XYZ file of N, CA, C and O in Angstrom:
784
model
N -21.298 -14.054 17.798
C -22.400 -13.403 17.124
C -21.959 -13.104 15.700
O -20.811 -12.738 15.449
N -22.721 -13.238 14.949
C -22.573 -12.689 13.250
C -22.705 -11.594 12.903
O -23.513 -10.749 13.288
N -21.651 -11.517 11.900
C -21.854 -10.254 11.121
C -23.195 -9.344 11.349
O -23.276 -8.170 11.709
N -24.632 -10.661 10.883
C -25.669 -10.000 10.288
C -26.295 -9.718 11.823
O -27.214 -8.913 11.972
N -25.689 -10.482 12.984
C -26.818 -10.315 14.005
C -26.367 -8.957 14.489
O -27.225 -8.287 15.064
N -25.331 -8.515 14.368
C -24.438 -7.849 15.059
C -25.125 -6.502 14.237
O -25.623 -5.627 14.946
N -25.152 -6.330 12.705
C -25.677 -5.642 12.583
C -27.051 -5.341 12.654
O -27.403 -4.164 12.575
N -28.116 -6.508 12.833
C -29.442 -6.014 13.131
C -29.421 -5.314 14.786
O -30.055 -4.314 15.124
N -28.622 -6.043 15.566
C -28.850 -5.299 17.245
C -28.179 -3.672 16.971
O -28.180 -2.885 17.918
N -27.602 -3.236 15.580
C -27.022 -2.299 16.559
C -28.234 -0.897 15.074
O -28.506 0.282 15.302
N -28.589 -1.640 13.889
C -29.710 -1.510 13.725
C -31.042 -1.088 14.206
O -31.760 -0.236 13.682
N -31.330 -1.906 15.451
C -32.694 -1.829 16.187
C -31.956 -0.795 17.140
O -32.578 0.199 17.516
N -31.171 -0.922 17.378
C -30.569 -0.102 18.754
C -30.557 1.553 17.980
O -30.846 2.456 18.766
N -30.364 1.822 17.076
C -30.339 3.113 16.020
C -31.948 3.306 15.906
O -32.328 4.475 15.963
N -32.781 2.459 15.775
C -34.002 2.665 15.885
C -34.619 3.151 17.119
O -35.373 4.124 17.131
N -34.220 2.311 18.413
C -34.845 2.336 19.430
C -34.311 4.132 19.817
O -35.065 4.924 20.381
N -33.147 4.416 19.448
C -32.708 5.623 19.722
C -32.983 7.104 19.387
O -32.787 8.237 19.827
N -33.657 6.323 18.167
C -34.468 7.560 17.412
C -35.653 7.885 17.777
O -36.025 9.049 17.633
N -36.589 6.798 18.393
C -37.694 6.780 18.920
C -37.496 7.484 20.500
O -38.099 8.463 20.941
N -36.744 6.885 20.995
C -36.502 7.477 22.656
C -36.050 8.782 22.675
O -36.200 9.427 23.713
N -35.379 9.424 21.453
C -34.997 10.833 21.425
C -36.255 11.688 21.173
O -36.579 12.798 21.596
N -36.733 10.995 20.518
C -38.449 11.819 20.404
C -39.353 12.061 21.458
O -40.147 12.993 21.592
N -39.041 10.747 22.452
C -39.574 11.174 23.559
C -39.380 11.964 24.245
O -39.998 12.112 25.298
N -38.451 12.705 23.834
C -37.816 13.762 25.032
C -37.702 15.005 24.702
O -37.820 15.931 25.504
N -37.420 15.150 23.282
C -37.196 16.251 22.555
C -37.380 16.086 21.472
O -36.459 15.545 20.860
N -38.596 16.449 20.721
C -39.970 16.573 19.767
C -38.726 16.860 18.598
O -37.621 17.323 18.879
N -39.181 16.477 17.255
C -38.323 16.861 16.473
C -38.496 18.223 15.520
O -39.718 18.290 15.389
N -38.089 19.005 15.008
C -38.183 20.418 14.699
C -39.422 20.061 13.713
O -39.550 18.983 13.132
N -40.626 21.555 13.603
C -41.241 20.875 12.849
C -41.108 20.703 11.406
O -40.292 21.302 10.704
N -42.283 19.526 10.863
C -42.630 18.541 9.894
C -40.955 17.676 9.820
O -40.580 17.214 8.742
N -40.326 17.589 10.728
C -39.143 16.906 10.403
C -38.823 15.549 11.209
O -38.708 15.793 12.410
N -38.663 14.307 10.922
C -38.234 13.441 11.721
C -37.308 12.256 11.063
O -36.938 12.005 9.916
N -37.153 11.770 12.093
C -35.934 10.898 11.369
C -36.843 9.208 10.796
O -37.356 8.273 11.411
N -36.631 9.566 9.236
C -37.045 8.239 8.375
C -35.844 6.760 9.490
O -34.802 6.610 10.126
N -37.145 6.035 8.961
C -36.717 4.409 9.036
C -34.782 4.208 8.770
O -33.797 4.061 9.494
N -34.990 4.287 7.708
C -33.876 4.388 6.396
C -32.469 4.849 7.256
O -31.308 4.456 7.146
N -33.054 5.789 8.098
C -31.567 6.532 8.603
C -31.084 5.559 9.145
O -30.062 4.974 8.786
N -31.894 5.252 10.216
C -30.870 3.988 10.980
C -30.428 3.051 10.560
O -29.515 2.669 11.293
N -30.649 2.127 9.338
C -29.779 1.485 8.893
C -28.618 1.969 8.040
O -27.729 1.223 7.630
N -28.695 3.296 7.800
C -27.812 4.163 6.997
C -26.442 3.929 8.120
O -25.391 3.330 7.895
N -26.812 4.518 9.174
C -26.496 4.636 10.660
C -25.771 3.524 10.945
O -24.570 3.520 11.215
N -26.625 2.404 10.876
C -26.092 0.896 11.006
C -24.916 0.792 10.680
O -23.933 0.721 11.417
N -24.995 0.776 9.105
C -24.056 0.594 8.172
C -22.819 1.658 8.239
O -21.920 1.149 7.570
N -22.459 2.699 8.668
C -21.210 3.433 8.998
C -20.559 2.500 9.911
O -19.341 2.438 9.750
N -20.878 2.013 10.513
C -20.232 1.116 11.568
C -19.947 -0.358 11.359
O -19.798 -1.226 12.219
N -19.905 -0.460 10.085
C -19.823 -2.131 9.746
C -18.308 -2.164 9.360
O -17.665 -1.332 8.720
N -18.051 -2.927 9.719
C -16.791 -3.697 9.141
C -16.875 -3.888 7.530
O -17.895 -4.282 6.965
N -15.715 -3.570 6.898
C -15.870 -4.234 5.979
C -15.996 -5.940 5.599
O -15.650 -6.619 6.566
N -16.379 -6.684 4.505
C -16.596 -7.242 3.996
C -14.934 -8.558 4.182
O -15.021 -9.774 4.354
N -14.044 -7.997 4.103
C -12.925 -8.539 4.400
C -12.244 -8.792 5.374
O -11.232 -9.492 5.434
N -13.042 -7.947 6.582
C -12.656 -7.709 8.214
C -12.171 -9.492 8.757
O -11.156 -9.845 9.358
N -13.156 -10.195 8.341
C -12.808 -11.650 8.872
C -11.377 -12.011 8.454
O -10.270 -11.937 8.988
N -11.886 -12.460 7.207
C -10.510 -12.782 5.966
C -8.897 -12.059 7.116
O -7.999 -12.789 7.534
N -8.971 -10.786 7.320
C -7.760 -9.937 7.938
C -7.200 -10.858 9.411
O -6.142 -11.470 9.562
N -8.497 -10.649 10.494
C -8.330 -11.288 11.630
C -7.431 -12.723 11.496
O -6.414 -13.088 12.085
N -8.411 -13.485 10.273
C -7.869 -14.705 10.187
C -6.508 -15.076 9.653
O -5.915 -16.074 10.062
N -6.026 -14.277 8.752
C -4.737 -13.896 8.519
C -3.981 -13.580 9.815
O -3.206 -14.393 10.320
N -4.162 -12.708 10.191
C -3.573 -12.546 11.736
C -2.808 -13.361 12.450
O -1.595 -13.475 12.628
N -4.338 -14.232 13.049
C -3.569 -15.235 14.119
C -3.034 -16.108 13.306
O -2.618 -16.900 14.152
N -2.738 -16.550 12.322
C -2.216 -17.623 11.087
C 0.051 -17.127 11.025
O 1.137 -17.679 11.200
N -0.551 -15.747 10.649
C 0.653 -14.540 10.139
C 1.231 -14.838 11.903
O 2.460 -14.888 11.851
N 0.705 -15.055 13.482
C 1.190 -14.643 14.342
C 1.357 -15.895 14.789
O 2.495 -16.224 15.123
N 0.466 -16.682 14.872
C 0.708 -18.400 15.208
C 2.378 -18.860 14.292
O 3.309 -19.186 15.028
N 2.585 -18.852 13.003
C 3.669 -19.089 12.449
C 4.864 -17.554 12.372
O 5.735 -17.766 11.528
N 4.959 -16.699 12.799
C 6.015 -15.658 13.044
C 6.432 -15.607 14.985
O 7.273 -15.036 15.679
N 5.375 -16.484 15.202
C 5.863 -15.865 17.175
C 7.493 -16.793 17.343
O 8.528 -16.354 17.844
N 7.321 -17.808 16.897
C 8.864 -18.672 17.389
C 10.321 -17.685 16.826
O 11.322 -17.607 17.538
N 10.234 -17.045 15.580
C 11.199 -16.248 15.499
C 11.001 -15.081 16.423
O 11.872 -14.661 17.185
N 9.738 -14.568 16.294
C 9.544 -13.215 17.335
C 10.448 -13.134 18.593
O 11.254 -12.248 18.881
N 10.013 -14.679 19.528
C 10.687 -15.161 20.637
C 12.262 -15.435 20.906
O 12.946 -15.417 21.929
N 12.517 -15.676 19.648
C 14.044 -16.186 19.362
C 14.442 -14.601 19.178
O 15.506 -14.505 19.789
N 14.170 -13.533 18.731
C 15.030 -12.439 18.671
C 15.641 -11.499 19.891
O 14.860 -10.857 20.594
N 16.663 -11.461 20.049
C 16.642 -10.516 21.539
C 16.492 -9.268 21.420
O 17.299 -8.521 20.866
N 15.523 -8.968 21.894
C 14.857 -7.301 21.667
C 14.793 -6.486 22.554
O 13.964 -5.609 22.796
N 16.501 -7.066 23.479
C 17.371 -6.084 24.247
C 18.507 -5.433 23.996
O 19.215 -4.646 24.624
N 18.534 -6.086 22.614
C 19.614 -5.441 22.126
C 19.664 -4.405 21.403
O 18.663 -3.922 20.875
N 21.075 -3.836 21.266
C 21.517 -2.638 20.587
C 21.056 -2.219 19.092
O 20.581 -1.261 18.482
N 21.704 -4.151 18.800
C 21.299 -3.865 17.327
C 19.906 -2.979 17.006
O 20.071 -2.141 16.120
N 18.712 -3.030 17.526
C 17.487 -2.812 16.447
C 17.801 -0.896 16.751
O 16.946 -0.043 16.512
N 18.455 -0.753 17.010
C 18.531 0.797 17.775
C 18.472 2.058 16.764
O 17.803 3.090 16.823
N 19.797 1.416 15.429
C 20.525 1.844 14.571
C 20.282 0.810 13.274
O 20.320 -0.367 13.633
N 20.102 0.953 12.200
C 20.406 0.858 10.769
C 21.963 0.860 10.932
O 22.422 2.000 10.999
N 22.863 -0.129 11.009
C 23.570 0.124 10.159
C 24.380 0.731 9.104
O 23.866 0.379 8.042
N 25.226 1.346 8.917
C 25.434 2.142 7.562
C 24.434 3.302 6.758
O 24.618 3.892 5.694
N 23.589 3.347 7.490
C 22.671 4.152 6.847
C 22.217 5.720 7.619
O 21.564 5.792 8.660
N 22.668 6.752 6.930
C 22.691 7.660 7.539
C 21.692 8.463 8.914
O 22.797 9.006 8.902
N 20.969 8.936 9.795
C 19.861 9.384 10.053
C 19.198 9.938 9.114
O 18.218 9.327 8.689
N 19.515 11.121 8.588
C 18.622 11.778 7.483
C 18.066 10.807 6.444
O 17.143 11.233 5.749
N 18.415 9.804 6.281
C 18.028 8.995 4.555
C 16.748 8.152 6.088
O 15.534 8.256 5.913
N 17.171 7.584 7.108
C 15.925 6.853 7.931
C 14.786 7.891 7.989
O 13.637 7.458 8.074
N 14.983 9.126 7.953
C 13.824 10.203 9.055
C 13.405 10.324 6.706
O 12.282 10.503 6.234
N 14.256 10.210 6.163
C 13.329 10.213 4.948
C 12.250 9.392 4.391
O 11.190 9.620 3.807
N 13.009 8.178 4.846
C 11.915 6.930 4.396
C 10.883 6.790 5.859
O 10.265 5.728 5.948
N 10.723 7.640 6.786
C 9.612 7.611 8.204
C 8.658 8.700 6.880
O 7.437 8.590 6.765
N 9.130 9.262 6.379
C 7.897 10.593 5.727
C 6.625 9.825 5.482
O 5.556 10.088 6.033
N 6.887 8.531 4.322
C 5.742 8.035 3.862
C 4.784 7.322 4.670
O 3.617 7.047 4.390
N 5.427 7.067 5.689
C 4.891 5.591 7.007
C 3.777 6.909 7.442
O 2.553 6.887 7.573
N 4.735 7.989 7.592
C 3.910 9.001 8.888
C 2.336 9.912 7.954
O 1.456 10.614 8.451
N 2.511 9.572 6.791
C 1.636 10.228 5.832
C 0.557 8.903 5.389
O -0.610 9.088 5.045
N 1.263 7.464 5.486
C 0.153 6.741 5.492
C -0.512 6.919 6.911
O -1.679 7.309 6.943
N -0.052 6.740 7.716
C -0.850 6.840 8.836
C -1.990 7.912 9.296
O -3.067 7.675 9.842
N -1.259 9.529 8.798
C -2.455 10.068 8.678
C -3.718 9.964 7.507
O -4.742 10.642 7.438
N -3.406 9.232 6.923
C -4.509 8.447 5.269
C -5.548 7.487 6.383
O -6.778 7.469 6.358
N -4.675 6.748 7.303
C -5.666 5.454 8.073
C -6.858 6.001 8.406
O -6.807 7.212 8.624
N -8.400 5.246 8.562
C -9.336 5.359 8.966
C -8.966 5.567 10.675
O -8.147 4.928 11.335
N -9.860 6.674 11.117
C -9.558 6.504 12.715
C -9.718 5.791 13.469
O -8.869 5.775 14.361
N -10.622 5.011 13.542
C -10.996 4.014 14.403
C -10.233 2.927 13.890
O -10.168 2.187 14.872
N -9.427 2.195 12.684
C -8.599 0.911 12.910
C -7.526 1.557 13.623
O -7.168 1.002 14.662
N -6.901 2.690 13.254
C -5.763 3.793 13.878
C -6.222 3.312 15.562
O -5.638 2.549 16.332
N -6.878 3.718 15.654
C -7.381 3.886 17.525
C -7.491 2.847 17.933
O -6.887 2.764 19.003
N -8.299 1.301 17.453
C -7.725 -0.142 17.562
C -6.458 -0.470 17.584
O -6.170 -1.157 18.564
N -5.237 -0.142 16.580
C -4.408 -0.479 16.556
C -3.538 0.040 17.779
O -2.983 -0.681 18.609
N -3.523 1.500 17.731
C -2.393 2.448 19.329
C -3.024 1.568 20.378
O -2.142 1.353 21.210
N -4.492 0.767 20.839
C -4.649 0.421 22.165
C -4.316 -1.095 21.498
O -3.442 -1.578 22.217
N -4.575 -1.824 20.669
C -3.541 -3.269 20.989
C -1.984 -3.011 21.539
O -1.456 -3.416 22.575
N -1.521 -2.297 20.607
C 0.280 -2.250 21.117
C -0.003 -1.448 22.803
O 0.943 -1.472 23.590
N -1.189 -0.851 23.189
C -0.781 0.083 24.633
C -1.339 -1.149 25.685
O -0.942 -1.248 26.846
N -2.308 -2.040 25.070
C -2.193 -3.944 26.216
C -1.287 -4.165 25.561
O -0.798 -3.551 26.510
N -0.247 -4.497 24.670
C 0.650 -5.529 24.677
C 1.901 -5.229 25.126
O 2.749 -6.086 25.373
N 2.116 -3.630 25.288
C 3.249 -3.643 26.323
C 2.920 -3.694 28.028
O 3.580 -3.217 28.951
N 1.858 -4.332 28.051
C 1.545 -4.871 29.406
C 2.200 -6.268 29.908
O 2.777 -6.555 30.957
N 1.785 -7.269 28.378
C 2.406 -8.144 28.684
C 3.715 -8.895 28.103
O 4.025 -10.085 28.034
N 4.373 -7.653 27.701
C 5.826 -7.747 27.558
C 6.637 -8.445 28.367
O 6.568 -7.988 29.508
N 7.455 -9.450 28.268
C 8.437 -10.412 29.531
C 9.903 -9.608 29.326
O 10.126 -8.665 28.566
N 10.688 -10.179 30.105
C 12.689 -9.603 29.980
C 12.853 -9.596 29.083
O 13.199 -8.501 28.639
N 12.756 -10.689 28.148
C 13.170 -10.406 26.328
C 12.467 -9.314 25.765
O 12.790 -8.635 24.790
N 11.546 -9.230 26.435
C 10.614 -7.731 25.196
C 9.710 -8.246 23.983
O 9.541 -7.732 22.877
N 9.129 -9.530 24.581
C 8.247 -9.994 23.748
C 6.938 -10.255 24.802
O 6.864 -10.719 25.940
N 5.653 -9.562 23.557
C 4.454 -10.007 24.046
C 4.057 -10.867 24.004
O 4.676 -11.834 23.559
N 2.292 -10.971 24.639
C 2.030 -12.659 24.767
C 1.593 -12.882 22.914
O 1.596 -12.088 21.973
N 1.278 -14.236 23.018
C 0.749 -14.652 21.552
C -0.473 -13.654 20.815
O -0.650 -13.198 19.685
N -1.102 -13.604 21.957
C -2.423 -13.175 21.817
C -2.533 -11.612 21.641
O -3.236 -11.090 20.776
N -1.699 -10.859 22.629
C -1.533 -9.555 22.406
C -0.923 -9.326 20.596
O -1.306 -8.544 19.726
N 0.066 -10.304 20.590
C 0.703 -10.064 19.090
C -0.267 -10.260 17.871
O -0.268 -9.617 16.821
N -0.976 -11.147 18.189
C -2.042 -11.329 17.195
C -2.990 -9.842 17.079
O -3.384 -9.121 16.163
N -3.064 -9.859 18.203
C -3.931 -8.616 17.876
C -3.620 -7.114 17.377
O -4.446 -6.257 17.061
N -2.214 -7.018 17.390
C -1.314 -6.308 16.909
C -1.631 -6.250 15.834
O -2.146 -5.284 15.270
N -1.292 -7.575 15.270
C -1.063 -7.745 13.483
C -2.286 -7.755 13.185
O -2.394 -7.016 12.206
N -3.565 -8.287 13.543
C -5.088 -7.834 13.177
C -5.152 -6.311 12.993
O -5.748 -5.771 12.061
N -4.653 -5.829 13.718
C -5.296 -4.230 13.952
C -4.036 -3.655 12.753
O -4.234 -2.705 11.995
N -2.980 -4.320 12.793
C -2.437 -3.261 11.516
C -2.825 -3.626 10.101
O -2.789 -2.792 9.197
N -3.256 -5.086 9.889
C -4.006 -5.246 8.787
C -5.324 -4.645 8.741
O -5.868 -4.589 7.639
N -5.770 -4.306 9.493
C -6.926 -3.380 9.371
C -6.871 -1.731 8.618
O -7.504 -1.151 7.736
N -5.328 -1.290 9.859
C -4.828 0.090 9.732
C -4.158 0.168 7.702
O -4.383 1.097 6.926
N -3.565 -0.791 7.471
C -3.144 -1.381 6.134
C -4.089 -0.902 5.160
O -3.827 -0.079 4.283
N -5.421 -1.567 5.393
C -6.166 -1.980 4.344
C -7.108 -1.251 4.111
O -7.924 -1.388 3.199
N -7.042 0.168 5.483
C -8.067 1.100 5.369
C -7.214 2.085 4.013
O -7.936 2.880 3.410
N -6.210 2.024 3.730
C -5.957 3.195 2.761
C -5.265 2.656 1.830
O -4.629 1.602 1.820
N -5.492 3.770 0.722
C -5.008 3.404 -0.402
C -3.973 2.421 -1.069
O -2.825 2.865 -1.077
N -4.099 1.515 -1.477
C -2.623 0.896 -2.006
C -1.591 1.419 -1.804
O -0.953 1.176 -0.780
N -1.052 2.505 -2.992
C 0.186 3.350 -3.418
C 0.453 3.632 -2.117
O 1.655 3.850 -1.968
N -0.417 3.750 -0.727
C 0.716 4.579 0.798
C 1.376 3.511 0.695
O 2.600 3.597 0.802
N 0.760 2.209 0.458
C 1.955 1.112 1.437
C 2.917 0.866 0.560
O 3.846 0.234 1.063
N 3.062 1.156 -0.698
C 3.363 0.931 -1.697
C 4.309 1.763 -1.514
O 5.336 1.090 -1.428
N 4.622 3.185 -1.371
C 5.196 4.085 -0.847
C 6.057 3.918 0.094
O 7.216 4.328 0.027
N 5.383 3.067 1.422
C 6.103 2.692 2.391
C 7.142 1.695 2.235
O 8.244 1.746 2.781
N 6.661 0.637 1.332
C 7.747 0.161 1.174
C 8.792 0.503 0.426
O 9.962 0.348 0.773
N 8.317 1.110 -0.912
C 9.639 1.937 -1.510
C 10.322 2.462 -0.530
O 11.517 2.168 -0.566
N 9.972 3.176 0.391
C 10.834 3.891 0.805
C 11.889 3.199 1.617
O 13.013 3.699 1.565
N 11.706 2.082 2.393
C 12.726 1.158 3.366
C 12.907 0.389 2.266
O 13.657 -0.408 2.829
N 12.807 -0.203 0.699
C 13.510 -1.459 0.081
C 14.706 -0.903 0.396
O 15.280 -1.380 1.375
N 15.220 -0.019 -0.184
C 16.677 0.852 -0.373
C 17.307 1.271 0.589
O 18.481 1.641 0.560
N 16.402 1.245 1.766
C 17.019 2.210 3.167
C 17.688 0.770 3.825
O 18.898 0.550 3.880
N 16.631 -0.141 4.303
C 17.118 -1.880 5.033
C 18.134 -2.636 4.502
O 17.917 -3.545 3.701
N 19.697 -2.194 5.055
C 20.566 -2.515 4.204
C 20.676 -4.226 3.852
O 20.123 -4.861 4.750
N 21.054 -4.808 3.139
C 21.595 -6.332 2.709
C 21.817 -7.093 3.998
O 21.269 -8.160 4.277
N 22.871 -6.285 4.922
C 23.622 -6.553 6.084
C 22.606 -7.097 7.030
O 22.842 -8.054 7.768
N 21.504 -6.481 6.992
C 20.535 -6.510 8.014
C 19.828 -7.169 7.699
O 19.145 -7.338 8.710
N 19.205 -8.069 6.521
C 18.746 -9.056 6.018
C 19.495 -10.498 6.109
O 19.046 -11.578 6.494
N 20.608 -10.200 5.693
C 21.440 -11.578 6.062
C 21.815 -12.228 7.799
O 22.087 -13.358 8.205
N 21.647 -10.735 8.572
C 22.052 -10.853 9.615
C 21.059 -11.639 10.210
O 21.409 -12.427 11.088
N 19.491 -11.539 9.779
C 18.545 -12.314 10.212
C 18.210 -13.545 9.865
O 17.468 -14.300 10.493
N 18.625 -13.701 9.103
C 19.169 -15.376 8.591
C 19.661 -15.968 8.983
O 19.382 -17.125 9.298
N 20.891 -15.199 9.156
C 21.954 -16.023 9.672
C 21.411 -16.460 11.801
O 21.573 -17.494 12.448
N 20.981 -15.527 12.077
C 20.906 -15.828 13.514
C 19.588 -16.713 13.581
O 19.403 -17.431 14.563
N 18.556 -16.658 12.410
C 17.306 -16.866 13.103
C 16.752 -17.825 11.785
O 15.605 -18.270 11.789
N 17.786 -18.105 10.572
C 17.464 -19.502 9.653
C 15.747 -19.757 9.319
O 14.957 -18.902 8.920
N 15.563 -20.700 9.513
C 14.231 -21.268 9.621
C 12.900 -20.581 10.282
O 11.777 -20.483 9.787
N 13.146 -20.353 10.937
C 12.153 -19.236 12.256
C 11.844 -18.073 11.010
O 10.685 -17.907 10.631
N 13.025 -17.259 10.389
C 12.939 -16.122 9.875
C 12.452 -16.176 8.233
O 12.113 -15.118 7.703
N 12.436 -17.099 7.669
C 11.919 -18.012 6.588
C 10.773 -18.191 7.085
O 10.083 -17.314 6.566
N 9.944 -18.971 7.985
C 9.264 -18.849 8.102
C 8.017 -18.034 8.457
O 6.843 -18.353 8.268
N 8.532 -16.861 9.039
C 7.985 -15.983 9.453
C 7.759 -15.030 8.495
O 6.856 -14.200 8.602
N 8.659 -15.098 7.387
C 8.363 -14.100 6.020
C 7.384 -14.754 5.060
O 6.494 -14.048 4.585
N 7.464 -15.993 4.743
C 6.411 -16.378 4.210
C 5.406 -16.270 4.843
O 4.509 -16.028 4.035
N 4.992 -16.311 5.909
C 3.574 -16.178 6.949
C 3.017 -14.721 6.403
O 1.915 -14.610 5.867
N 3.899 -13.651 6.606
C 4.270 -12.345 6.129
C 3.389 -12.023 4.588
O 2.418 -11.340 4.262
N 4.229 -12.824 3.992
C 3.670 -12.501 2.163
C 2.461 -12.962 2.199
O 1.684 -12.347 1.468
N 1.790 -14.282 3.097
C 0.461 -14.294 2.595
C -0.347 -13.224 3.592
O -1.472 -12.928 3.189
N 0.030 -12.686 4.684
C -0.786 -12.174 5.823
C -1.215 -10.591 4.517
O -2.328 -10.110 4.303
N 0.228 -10.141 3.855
C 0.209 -9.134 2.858
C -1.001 -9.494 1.674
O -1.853 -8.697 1.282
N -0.852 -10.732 1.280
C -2.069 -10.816 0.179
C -3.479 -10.576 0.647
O -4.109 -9.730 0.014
N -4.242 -11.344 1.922
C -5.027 -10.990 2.159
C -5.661 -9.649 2.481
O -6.792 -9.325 2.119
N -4.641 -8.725 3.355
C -4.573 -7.296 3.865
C -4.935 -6.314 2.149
O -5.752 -5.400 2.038
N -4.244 -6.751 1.274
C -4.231 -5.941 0.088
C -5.620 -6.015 -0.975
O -5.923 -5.331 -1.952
N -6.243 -7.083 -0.352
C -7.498 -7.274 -1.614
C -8.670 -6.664 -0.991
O -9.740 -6.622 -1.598
């Protein structure tokens, strides 16, 4: 279904609702609800304009990042600990993540916590989800992304360039080459679309 159909059914459905509430309970007097509202109504509930553009990034960003995803063992110790890097300087650079997040619109927020709460359903022994769960992951955080301001993510990343030591960049290279190259470029464009 389309954008536009999607919004005329839920349109008429704002209409039909306004009318059936009247049937039941008269509206205060000389007061009732104009035409106008319900598409007002409509329109709180639309997606933005870029919502596609994001999705489609997604499965693109998740179709070319799943072969490294798969290749990482995400039973291990390593992801546990940073490296060299103190706790206090990590729980510093979490401040901005945890302050964009309260910036996110609620409902991509509330999309996003129930993709990751199915995709640790279909988590296997390695600790990787299915394709599809992951995609929808990365849809819903380009959503959660793109609902707020630039400068949070902008923020966010300042805050881990300096924290994610060298060590831990090379280390992913070195184990995961090509896969991890590839998966960062998938990355930078999944970022261009999310940002406009």
């Amino acid at each position: 279904m389309t954008k536009a159909s999607k919004m005329l059914v839920v349109g008429a459905a704002a209409v039909a609702l306004c009318k059936l509430s009247q049937n039941f309970v008269p509206a205060p007097a000389g007061r009732s609800v104009p035409l106008g509202a319900a598409g007002a109504v409509a329109m709180l509930g639309a997606a933005p304009a870029y919502a596609d553009k994001i999705d489609d990034a997604a499965k693109k960003l998740s179709v070319e990042s799943y072969d490294f995803l798969k290749k990482i063992d995400w039973n291990s110790d390593i992801y546990a600990d940073l490296p060299g890097v103190p706790h206090p300087v990590i729980l510093d650079a979490i401040k901005p993540v945890l302050a964009m997040g309260a910036a996110m619109d609620g409902a991509a927020l509330k999309k996003g916590v129930m993709a990751h709460v199915k995709a640790i359903g279909s988590v296997d022994g390695k600790g990787v989800t299915s394709l599809e769960d992951y995609t929808a992951i990365n849809a819903a955080i380009g959503h959660m992304v793109a609902s707020v301001p630039a400068y949070k993510a902008l923020d966010v990343y300042g805050a881990f360039a300096t924290t994610f030591p060298k060590e831990g960049q090379d280390y992913l290279v070195s184990q995961y080459g090509p896969e991890a190259e590839k998966a960062y470029k998938a990355f930078l464009e999944f970022k261009d679309v999310v940002k406009r």
